[in-house]
Every structure is written in structure tokens, then in C-alpha cells.
CSV table of C-alpha atoms in Angstrom, one decimal:
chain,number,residue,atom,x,y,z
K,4,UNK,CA,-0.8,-7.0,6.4
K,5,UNK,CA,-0.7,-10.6,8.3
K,6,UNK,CA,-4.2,-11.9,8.7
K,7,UNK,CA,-5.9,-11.3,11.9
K,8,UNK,CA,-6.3,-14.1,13.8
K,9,UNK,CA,-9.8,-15.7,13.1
K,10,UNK,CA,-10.8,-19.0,12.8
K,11,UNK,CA,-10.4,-19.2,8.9
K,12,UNK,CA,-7.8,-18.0,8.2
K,13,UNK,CA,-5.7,11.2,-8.7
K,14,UNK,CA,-7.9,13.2,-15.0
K,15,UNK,CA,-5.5,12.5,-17.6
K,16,UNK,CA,-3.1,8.7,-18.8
K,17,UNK,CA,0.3,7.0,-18.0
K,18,UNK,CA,-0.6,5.5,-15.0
K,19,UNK,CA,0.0,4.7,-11.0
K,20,UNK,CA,-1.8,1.7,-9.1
K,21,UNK,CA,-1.8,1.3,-5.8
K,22,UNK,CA,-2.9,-1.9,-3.6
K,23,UNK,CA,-2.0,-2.1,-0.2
K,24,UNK,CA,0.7,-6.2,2.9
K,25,UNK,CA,4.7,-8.6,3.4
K,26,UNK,CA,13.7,-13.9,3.1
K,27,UNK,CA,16.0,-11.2,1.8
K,28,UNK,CA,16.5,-9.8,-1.0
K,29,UNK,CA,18.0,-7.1,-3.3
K,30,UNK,CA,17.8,-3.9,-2.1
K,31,UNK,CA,15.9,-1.1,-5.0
K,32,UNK,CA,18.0,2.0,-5.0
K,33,UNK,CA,16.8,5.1,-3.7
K,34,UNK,CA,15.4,7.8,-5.7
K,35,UNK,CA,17.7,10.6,-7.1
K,36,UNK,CA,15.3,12.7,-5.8
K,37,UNK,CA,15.2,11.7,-2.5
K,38,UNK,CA,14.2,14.6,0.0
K,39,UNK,CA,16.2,14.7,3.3
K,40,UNK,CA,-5.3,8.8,19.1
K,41,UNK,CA,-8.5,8.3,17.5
K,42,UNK,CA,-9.9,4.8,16.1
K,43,UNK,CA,-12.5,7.0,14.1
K,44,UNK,CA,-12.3,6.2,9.8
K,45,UNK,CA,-13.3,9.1,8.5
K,46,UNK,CA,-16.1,9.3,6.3
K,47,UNK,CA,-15.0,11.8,4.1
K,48,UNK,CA,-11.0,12.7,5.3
K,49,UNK,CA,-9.4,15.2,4.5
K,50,UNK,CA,-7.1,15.5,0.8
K,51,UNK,CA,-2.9,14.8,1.8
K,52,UNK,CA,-1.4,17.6,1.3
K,53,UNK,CA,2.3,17.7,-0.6
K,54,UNK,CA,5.1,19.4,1.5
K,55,UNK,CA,8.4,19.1,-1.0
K,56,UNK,CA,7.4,18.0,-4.3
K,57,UNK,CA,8.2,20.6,-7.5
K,58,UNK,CA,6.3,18.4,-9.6
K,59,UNK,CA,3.2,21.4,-10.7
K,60,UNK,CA,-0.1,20.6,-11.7
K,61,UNK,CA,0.5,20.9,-15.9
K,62,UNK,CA,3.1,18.5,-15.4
K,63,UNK,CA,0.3,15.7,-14.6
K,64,UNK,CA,-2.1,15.8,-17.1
K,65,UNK,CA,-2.1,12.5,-19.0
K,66,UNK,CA,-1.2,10.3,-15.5
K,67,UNK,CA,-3.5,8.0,-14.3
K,68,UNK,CA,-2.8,6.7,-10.5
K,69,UNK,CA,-4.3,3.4,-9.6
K,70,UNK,CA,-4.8,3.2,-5.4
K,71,UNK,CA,-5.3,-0.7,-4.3
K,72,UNK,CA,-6.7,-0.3,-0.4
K,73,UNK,CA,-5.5,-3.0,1.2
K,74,UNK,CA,-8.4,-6.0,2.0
K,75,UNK,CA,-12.2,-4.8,2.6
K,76,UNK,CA,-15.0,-4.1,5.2
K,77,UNK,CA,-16.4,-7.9,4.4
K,78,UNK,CA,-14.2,-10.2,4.3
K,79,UNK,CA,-14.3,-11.2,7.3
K,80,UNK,CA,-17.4,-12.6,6.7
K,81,UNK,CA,-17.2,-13.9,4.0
K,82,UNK,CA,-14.1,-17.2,4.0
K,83,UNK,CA,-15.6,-18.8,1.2
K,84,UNK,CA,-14.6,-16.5,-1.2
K,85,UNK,CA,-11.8,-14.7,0.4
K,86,UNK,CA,-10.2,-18.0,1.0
K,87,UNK,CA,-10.7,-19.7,-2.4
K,88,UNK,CA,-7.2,-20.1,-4.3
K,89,UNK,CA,-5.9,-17.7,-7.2
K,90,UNK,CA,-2.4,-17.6,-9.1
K,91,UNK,CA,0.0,-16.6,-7.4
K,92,UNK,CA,2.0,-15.1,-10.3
K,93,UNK,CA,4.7,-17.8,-9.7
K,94,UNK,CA,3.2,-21.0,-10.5
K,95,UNK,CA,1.4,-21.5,-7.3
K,96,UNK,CA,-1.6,-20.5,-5.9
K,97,UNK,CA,-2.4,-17.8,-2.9
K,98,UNK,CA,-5.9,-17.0,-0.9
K,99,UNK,CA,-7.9,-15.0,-2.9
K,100,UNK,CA,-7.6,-12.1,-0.1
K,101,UNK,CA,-7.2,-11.8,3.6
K,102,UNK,CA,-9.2,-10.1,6.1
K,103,UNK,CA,-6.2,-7.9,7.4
K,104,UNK,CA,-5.1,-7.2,10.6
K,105,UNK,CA,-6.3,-4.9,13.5
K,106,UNK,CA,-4.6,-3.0,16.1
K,107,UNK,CA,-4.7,-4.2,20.0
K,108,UNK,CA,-7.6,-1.8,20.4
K,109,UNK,CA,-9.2,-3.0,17.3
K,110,UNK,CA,-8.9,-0.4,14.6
K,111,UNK,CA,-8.9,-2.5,11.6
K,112,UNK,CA,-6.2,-2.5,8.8
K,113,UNK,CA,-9.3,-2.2,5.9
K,114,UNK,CA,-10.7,0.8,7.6
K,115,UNK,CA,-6.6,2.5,7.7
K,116,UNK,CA,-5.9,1.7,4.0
K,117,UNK,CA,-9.5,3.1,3.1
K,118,UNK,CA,-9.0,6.2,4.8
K,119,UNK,CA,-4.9,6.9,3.6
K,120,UNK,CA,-6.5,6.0,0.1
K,121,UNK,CA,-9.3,7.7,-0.2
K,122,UNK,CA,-7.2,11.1,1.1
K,123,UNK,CA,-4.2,10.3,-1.4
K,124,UNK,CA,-7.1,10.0,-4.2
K,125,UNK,CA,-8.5,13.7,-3.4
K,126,UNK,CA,-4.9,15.0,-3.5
K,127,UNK,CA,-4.3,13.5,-6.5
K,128,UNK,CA,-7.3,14.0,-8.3
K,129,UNK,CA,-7.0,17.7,-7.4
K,130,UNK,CA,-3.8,17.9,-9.2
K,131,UNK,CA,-5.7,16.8,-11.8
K,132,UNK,CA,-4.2,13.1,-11.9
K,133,UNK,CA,-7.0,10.9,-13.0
K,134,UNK,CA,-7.5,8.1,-10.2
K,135,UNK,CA,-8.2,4.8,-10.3
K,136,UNK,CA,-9.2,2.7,-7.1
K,137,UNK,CA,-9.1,-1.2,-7.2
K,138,UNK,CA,-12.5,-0.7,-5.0
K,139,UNK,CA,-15.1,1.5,-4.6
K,140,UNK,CA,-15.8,1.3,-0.7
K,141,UNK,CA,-15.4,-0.4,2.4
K,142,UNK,CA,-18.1,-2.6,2.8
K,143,UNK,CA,-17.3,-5.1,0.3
K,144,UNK,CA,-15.5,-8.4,-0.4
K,145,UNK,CA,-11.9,-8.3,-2.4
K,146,UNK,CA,-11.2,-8.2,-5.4
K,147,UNK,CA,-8.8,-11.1,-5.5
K,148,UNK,CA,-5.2,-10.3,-5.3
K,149,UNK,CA,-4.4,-11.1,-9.1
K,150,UNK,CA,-7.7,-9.2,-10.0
K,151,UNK,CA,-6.5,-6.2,-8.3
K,152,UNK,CA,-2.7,-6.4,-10.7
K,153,UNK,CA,-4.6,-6.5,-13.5
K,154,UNK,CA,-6.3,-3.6,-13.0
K,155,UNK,CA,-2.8,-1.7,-12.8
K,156,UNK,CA,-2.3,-3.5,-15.9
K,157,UNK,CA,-5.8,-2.7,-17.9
K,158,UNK,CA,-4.7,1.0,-17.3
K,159,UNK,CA,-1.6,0.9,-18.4
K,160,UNK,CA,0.2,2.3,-15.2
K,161,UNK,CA,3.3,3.9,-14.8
K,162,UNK,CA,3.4,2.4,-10.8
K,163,UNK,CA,1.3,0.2,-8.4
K,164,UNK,CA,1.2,1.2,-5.0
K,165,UNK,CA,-0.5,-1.4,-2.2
K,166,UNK,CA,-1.8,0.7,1.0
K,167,UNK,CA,-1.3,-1.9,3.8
K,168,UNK,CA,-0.3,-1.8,7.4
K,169,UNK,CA,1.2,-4.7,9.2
K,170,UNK,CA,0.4,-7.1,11.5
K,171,UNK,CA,4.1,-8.3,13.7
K,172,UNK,CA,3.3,-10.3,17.1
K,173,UNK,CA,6.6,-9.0,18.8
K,174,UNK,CA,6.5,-6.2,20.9
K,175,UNK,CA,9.4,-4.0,19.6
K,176,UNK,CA,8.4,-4.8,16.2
K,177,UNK,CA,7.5,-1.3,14.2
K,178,UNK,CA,8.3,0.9,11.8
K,179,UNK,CA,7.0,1.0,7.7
K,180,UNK,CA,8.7,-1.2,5.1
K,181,UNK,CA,8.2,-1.3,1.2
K,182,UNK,CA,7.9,-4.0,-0.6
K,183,UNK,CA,8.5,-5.0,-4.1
K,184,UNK,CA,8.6,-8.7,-6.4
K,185,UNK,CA,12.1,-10.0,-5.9
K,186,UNK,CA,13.4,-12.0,-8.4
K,187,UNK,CA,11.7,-9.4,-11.0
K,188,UNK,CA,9.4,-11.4,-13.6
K,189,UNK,CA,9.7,-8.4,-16.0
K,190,UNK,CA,11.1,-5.4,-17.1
K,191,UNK,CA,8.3,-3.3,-15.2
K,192,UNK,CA,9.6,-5.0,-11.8
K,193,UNK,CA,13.4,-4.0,-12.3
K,194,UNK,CA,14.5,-0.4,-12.1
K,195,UNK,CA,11.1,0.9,-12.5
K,196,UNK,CA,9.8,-0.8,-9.3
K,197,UNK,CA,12.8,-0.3,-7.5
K,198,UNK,CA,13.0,3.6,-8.2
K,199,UNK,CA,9.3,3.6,-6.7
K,200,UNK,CA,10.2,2.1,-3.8
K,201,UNK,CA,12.9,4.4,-3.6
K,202,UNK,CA,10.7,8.1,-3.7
K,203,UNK,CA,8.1,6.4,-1.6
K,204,UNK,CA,10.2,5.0,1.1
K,205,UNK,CA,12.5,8.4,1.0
K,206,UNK,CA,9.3,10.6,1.5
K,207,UNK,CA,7.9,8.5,4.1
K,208,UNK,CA,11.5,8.8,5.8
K,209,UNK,CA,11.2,13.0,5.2
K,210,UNK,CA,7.6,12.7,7.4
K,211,UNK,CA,9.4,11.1,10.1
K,212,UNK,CA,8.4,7.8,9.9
K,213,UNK,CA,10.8,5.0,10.9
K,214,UNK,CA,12.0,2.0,8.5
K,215,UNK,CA,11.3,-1.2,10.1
K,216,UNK,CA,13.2,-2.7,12.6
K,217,UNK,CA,12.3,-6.6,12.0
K,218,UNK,CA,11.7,-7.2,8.3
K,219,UNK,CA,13.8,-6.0,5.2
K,220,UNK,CA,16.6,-3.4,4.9
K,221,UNK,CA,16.4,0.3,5.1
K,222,UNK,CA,12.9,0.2,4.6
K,223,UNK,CA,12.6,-2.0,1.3
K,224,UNK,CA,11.7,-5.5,1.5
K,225,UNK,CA,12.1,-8.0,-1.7
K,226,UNK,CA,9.4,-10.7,-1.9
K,227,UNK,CA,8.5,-13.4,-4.4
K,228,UNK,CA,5.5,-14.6,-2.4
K,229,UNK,CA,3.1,-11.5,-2.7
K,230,UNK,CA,0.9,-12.3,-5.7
K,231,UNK,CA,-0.3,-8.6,-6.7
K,232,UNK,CA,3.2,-7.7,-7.3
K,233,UNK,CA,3.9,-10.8,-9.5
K,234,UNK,CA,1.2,-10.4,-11.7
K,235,UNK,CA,2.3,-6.4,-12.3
K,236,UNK,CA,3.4,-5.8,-15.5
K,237,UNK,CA,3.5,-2.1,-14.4
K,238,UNK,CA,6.0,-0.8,-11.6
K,239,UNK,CA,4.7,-2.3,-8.5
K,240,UNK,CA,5.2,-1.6,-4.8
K,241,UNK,CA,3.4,-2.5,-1.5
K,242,UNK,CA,3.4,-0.2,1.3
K,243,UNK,CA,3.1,-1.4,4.6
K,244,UNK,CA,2.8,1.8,6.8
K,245,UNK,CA,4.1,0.2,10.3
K,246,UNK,CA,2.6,-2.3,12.5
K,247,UNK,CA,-0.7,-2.1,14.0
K,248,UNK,CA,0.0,-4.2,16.6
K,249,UNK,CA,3.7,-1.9,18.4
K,250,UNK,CA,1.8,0.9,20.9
K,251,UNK,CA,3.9,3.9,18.8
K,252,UNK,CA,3.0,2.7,15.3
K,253,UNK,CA,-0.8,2.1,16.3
K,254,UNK,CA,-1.1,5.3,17.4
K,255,UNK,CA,-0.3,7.1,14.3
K,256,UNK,CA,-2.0,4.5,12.2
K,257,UNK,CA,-5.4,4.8,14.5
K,258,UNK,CA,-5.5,8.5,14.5
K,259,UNK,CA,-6.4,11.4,11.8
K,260,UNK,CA,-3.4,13.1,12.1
K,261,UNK,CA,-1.2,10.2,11.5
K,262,UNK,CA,-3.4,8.7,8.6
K,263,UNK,CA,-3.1,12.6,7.1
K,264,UNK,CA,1.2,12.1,7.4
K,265,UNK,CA,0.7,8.5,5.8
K,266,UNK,CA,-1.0,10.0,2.8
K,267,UNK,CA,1.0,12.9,2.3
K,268,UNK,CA,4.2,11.1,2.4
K,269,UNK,CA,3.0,8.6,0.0
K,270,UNK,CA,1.4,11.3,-1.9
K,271,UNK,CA,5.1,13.2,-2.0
K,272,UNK,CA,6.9,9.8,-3.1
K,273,UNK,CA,4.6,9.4,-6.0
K,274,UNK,CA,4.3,13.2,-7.3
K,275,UNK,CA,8.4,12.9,-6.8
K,276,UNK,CA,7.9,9.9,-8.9
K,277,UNK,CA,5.7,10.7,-12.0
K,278,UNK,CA,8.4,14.5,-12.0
């Protein structure tokens, strides 16, 4: 979820948010129940649909799942605010927001996490999962990083999940990576976070996506830099789907089909998650 390069620059109530970019670290463990082009953004996509998961329908009620897309249709224009300093959960401060990145042909990451949201809400919300979204569409400015935690928070969520994709400048970059606050700042960050980053990195592996290849290991990334996860007091994890700017990745994060994959599999590691 690197910036681009501009001048500045699912109805019940546990809960699981989602927001959606990001040395080494600790490794989470992976879930015991780990299963083995268009540039259009689709106005109203179609729901993800779950492939593996026994989790059933009755076994939801009473979850709440907040989904953080990644950055927003404004920000771009809009440095003042997007730019202005918040918390950064560690004693320092961060930008407010970014603007995102874009793929070579310039499919923008706000209009991929909007799309893989929006889909993973229907799904959700059809399996009666009550869904909470840190915004409401794509044509506005933030929220704020540490805004968008404490909305997890408010709701008391059982998980945060950040839609991002990334933004790597070298060509044989690719591949997703999840990441998670590393050193943890609470108990919500230890196993909790880390067994969430296990079902979601497991189910993206089961849809055929590759772990990265240039950042983190086996697909999980430990940061303490990426304020949304800091100021979690919920289990937290940031997805970043693969990198916009590698010809294979774009391709499946610019079409329908792949942003259909992209919510299922994160649809799977969540439903594998709440079971």
C-alpha cells in the first residue's frame, strides 16, 4: 500500500474489522484449520463466495465484522488533510492517510480495496454477520489511520482486517503478504492476531495466490510502524493482496475475476476464523 508517487506525498455481535498496506519479525503461527484483465470497479460486485469453510450460518449470529478499505476516492486531492500527523500508536506520529498506489496501467489501489470490500461485506452480511465498514464509499477522504482502529475498537471486534494492495518498484516483486503489530502492545495483538493471520494467509494460499517473494516470511510480515494495527485493541491484521505494480499480480488485482478470488479467500480465512 506504498503511496503513489505524487507531489505530496457481514447482523449479530463479537466482532471482525477490517482496514486495508506494509524489518523482520516473528512469525504468527498458522491456523489449525488451515485448508490445503479489466480496470473496471464494479459498481455493485458480486458477493465472495466460500469454497471450504464448515462454519454454517447459525453459528454467526452475534459476530460483527468490521471491513477497513484501504485509502479513498479523494485523497488525492486533498494533502492537507491526508497529510496532517496522527498517533502513530507508538509514540510517534504517522500521515493521517495516503493516497495508495496504482497499477502501471492505472487501476487505483482505493478503487481494488473498495471492490474486494464491498463483495466480502455482501458475503458476510448474507450469512447473517452484521458488517461494519470504516467508510461508506469511494469518493471521500480517510478516515485517519487511528480513527479507522478505533472503530474496530468501539465495536468490540473479535479481528481487524486491512484490504490493501501494494505498491513494490522491482520488477519480480509479487505475491500477497499479511501483516500484523510486531512487538505486540496487547493481549489482542498476541495469539489472537497471529491466529488471524494464520486462517487468512492459509485461505489465500488454498485460492492459489502466492506469498510474497520480497517482504516478510511465508506470507506474514511483523511491523511496528503501521499505526492501525498499533492502536487495535482487537486482533488486527493488514492484507496486502500482491503488488499492483508486477504484470501477474496486476492482472488479477485489475480484473473481476481476480478481485472475486481476493474476497473469497479472505472471506474463507475469516468464516475459518470466527468457527
Amino acid at each position: 500500500m506504498r503511496r503513489r508517487d505524487l507531489s505530496f506525498l457481514v447482523a449479530g455481535s463479537a466482532a471482525v474489522v477490517f482496514t486495508a498496506c506494509g524489518g523482520p519479525s516473528p512469525t504468527p503461527p498458522s491456523s489449525a484449520a488451515t485448508p490445503p484483465p479489466s480496470s473496471e470497479a464494479a459498481a455493485e460486485p458480486a458477493p465472495a463466495t466460500s469454497s471450504g469453510s464448515s462454519v454454517e450460518a447459525g453459528g454467526l449470529a452475534g459476530k460483527t465484522v468490521v471491513i477497513d478499505p484501504g485509502h479513498n476516492g479523494r485523497n488525492a486531492a486533498n494533502p492537507s488533510i491526508i497529510n496532517k500527523p496522527v498517533p502513530d500508536g507508538r509514540g510517534g506520529t504517522k500521515a493521517c492517510n495516503t493516497t495508495g498506489t496504482a497499477t502501471n496501467a492505472g487501476y487505483n489501489e482505493h478503487e481494488f480495496t473498495w471492490d474486494v470490500a464491498t463483495r466480502v461485506r455482501q458475503a458476510l452480511t448474507a450469512r447473517g454477520v452484521k458488517v461494519i465498514m470504516t467508510r461508506e464509499n469511494n469518493t471521500g477522504v480517510g478516515p485517519c489511520v487511528d480513527e479507522r482502529a478505533k472503530i474496530g475498537n468501539r465495536a468490540s471486534a473479535d479481528a481487524v482486517v486491512s484490504i490493501h494492495a501494494d505498491g513494490a518498484n522491482s520488477p519480480t516483486a509479487r505475491g500477497f503478504h499479511i501483516i500484523y503489530s510486531a512487538p505486540p502492545l496487547n493481549a489482542a495483538q498476541r495469539e489472537p492476531a497471529a491466529k488471524l493471520a494464520g486462517t487468512v494467509r492459509d485461505s489465500l494460499r488454498a485460492k492459489g495466490f502466492p506469498a510474497s517473494n520480497y517482504v516478510g516470511k511465508d506470507g506474514l510480515h511483523g511491523r511496528p510502524d503501521i499505526a492501525g494495527m498499533n492502536h487495535s485493541t482487537v486482533p488486527a491484521v493488514l492484507v496486502e493482496c500482491g503488488n499492483m505494480r508486477h504484470p501477474e499480480d496486476a492482472a488479477q488485482l485489475s480484473s473481476a475475476a481476480g478481485r472475486a478470488r481476493y474476497a473469497s479467500a479472505i472471506l474463507d480465512g475469516v468464516l475459518r476464523y470466527l468457527g
